[in-house]
XYZ file of C-alpha atoms in Angstrom:
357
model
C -56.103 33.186 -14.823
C -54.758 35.773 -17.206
C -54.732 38.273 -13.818
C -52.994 35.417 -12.121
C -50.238 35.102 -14.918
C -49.621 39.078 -15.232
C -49.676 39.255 -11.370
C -47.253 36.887 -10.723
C -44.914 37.193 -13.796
C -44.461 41.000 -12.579
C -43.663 40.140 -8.973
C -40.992 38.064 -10.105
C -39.642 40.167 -13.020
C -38.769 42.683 -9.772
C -37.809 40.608 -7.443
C -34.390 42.344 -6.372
C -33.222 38.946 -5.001
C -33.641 35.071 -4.231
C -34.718 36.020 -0.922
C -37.872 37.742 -2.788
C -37.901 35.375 -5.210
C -38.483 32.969 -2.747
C -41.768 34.359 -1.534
C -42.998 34.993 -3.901
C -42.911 30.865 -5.189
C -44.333 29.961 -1.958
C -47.067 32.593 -2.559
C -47.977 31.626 -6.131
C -46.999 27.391 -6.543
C -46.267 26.852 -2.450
C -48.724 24.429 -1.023
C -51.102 26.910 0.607
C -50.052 29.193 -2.649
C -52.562 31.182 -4.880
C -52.371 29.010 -7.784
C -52.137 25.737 -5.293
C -55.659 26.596 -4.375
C -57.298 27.225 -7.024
C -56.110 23.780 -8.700
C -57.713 22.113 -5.848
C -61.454 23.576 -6.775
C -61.242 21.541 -9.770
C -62.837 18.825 -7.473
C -66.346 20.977 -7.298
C -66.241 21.323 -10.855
C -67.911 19.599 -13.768
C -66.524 17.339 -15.759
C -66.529 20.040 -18.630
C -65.235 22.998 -16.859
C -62.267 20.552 -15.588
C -61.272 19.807 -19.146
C -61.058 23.698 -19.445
C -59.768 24.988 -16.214
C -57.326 21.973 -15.379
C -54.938 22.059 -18.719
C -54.813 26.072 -17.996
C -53.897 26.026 -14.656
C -51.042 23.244 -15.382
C -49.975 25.435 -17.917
C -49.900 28.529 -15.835
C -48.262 26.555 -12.968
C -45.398 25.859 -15.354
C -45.444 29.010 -16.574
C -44.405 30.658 -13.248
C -41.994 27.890 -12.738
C -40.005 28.597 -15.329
C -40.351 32.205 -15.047
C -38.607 31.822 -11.501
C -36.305 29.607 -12.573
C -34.725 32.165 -14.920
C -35.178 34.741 -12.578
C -33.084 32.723 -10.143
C -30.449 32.171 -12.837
C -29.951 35.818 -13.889
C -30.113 36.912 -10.270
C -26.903 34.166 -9.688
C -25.104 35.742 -12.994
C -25.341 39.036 -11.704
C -24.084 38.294 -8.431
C -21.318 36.388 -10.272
C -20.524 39.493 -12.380
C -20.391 41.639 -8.784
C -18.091 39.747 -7.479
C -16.195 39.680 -10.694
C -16.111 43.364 -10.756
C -14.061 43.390 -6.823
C -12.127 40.251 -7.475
C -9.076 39.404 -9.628
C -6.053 37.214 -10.354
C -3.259 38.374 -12.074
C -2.483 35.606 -14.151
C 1.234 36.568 -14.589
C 2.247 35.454 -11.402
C 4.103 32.484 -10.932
C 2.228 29.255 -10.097
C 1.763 28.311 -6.405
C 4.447 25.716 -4.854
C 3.187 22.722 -4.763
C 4.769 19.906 -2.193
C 6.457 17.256 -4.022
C 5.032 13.599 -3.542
C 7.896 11.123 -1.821
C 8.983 7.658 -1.922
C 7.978 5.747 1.171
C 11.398 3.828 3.075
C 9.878 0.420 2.141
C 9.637 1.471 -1.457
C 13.086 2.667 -1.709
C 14.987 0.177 0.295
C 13.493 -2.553 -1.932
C 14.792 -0.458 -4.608
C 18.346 -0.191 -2.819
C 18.067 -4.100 -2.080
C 17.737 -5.148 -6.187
C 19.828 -2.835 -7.074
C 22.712 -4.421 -4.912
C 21.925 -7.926 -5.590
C 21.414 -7.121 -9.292
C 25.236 -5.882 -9.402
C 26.208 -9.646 -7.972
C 24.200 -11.163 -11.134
C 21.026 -12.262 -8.991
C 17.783 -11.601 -10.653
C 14.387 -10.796 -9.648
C 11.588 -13.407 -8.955
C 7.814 -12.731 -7.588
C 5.432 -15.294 -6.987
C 1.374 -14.992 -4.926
C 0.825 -14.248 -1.464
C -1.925 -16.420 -0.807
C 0.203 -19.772 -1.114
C -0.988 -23.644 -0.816
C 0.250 -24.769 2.336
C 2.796 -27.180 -0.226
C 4.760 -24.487 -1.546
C 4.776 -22.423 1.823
C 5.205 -25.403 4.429
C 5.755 -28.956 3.105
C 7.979 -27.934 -0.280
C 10.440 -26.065 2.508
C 10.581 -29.237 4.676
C 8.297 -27.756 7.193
C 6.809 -31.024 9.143
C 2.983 -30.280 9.899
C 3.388 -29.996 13.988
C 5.975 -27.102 13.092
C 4.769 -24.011 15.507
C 4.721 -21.707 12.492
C 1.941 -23.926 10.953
C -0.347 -23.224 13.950
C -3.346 -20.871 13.444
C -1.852 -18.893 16.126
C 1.139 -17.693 13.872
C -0.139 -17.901 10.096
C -3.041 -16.691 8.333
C -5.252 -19.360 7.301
C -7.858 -18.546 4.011
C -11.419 -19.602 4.872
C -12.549 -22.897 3.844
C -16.460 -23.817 3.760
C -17.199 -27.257 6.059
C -16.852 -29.956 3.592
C -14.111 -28.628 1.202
C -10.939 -30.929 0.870
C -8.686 -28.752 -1.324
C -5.458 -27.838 0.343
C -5.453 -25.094 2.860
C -4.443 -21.778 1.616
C -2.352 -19.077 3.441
C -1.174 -15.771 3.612
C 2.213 -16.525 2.710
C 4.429 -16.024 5.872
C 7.489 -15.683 4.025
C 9.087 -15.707 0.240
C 10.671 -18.701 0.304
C 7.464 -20.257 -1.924
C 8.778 -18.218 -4.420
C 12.645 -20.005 -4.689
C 10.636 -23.149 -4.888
C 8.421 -22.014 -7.725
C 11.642 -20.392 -9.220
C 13.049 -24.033 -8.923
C 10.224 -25.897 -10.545
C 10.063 -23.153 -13.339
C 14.067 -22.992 -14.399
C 15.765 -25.608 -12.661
C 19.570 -25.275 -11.569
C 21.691 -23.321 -11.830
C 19.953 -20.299 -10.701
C 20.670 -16.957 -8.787
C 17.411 -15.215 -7.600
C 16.779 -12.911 -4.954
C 12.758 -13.011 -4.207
C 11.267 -9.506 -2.645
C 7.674 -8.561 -1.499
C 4.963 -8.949 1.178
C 4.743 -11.648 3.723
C 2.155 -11.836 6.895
C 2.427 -13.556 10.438
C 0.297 -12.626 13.199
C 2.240 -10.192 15.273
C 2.023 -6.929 16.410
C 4.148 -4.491 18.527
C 7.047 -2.419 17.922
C 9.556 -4.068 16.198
C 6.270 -6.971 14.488
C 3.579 -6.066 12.319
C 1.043 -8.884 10.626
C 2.245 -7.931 7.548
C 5.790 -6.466 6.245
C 8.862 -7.245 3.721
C 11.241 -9.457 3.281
C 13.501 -10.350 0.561
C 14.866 -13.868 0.212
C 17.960 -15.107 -1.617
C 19.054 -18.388 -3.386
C 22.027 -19.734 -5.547
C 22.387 -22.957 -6.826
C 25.352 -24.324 -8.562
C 27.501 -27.372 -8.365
C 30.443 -25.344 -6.101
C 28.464 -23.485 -3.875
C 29.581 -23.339 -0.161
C 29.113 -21.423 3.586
C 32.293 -19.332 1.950
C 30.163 -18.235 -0.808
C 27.518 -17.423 1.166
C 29.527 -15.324 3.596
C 31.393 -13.078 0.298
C 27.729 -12.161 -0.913
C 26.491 -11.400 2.732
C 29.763 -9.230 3.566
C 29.383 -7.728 0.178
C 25.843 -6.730 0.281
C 25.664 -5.873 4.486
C 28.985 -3.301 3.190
C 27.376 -1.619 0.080
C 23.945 -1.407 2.125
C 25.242 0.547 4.551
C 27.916 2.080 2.758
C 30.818 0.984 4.886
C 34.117 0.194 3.344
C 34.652 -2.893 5.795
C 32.216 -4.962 8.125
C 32.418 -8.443 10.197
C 30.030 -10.879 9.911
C 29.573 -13.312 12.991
C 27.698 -16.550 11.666
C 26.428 -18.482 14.877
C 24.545 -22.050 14.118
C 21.012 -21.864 14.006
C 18.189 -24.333 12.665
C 15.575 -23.485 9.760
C 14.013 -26.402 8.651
C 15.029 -25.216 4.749
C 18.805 -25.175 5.152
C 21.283 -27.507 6.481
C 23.089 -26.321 8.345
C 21.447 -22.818 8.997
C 23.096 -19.452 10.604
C 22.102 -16.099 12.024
C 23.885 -13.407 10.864
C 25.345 -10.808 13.094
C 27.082 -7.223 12.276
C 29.962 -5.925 14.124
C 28.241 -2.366 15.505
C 27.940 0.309 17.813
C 25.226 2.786 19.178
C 26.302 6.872 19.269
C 23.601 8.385 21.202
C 21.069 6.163 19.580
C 22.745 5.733 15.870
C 23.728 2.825 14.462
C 27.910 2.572 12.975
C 27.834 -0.500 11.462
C 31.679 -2.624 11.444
C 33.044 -0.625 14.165
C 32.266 -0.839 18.031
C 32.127 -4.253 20.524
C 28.381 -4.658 20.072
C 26.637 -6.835 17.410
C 23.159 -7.380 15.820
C 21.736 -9.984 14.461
C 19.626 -9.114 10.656
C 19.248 -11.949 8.802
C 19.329 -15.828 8.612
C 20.655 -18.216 6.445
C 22.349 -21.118 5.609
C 22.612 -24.617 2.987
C 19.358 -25.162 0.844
C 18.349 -28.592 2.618
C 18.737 -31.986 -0.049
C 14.614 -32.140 1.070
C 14.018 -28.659 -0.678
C 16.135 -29.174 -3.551
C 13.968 -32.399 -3.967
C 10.531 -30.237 -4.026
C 12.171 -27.995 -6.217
C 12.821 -30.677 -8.995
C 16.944 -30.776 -8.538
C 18.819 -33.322 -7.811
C 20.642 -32.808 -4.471
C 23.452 -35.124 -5.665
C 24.692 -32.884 -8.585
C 23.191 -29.504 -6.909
C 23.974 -27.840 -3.789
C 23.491 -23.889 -2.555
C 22.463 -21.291 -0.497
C 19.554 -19.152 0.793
C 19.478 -16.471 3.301
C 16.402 -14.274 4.129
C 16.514 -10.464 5.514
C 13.601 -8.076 6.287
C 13.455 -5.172 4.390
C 11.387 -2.767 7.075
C 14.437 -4.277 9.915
C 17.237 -3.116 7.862
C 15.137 0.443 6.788
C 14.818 1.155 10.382
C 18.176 0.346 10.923
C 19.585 2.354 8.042
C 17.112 5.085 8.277
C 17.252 5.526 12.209
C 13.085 4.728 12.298
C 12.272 3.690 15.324
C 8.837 1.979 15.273
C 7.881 -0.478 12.519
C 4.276 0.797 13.192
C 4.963 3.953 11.641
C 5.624 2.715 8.495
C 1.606 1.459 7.987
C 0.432 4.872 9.740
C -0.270 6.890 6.642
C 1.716 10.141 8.093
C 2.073 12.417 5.754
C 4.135 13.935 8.569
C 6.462 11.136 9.165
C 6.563 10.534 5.360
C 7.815 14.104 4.636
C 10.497 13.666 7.114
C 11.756 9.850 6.055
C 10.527 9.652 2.928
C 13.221 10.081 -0.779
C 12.054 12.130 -3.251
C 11.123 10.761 -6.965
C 14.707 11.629 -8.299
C 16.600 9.605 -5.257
C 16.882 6.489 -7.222
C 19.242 3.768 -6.241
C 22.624 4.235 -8.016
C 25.673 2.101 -7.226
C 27.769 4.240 -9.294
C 26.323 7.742 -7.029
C 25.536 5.876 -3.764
C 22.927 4.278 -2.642
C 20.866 7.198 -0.547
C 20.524 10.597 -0.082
């Protein structure tokens, strides 16, 4: 064994690299190596010689084992310090350029949005998106044969066979949120209520799930006129017009009484929107009266109370702004598309500076 050791130990003290060293590990420790077979004759031998011969050739085995394991390390450092020796980095160079992260459309026309309403004394109010079916449907006078209560437009949360709590949803709009504004603070109250809502739909101009930002005010001398100064107000500081005209044509939400769409006096110039000039118009948002029904839910008293709500998406008026031209796009994860539409950190809304870039 002592032959073995000094053999071995040389070959790998001048092994010139881990190509040699490699050999010479299956030679020695491999399993048709040197040392390999000798540990197997400790089967033909007795029981004494085995307590000899076995703890030695362990110990040689690990022996040679470590021995090429620190070979292989100073053969690495020495190719390390090679490659040191034709490489180098002047470290007073300036720092590579690094791309600058940006703010996706969504992000900052939500920003743009509470900024505007902010200025016209609304606040800011979030609630969940998975929503009882009270607070998305029956609280907003939604009867239960309503098509957006079908399983073909709305989300529904599993329920287990058996289980009588209320159905849950994926709420399909923000309107939950004025009622759970309602129940929390009562009237008056002036809240605008942003964030993610889901339907299923999916093509161009529909995803299952996008923005929306919903307004209420509730007072004792609310009217339509009201309602039509905030909408002018907000459609002209939006899109940074100094005059716009609203067309209100009667609609029917189940929530307001009576209920509008809300058109913009436009035109198209070789695909870009000019919004409040032009003979064409386009509808963005709806709106009318908060219904007595959903001033009940809400714990007010439709006799003393009375207001508005309106609702507008947020990726609609991006695209519209922003000249996108799929709402797909905006879920893609482009870092393409995102370089071209999207703000950078410092573009904050500013009503003082403008709005955008």
């Amino acid at each position: 064994m002592d032959d073995l050791k000094a053999k071995y130990l040389g070959l790998i003290s001048d092994a010139a690299d881990e190509a040699a060293l490699e050999d010479i590990r299956v030679t020695a420790v491999g399993k048709k190596g040197e040392i390999s077979l000798k540990m197997r004759e400790l089967g033909k031998m007795t029981p004494e010689e085995r307590q000899v011969a076995g703890p030695a050739l362990n110990a040689l085995k690990d022996e040679v084992n470590s021995a090429i394991a620190a070979k292989k390390a100073g053969l690495a450092d020495e190719a390390l310090n090679e490659r040191l020796k034709t490489e180098w980095l002047d470290v007073t160079l300036p720092g590579r350029g690094r791309p600058a992260g940006t703010i996706h459309p969504i992000s900052q026309v939500s920003q743009e949005v509470q900024a505007l309403f902010a200025d016209l004394g609304f606040s800011v109010a979030e609630g969940p998106q998975i929503e009882d079916d009270w607070h998305n449907f029956d609280a907003l006078n939604i009867p239960s044969h309503h098509p957006a209560r079908g399983e073909m437009d709305t989300f529904y949360m599993h329920r287990d066979e058996g289980d009588n709590r209320p159905p849950h949803v994926l709420r399909t709009h923000t309107s939950p949120v004025q009622i759970r504004s309602l129940l929390a603070n009562g009237a008056p109250i002036r809240v605008i209520c942003p964030g993610r809502v889901y339907r299923a739909d999916y093509d161009q101009t529909h995803t299952p799930m996008f923005h929306q930002v919903e307004g209420l005010a509730i007072d004792k001398d609310i009217s339509m006129a009201n309602l039509k100064w905030v909408l002018e107000e907000f459609v002209k500081a939006f899109f940074e017009v100094d005059d716009v005209e609203l067309r209100f044509r009667a609609s029917h939400f189940p929530f307001t009484e009576p209920s509008a769409e809300v058109d913009i006096r436009c035109s198209w110039d070789n695909g870009q929107l000019k919004v409040g000039e032009g003979d064409d118009w386009l509808e963005i948002l709806g709106s009318g009266m908060v219904h007595p029904k959903v001033l009940e839910a809400g714990g007010v008293d439709p006799s003393q109370w009375q207001g508005f709500a309106f609702g507008v998406g947020i990726d609609r008026i991006a695209m519209l702004k922003y000249g996108i031209p799929d709402l797909r796009a905006f879920f893609d994860s482009d870092l393409r598309w995102l370089r071209n539409y999207g703000f950078t950190a410092l573009d904050q809304p500013d009503l003082a500076s403008g709005l955008s870039r």
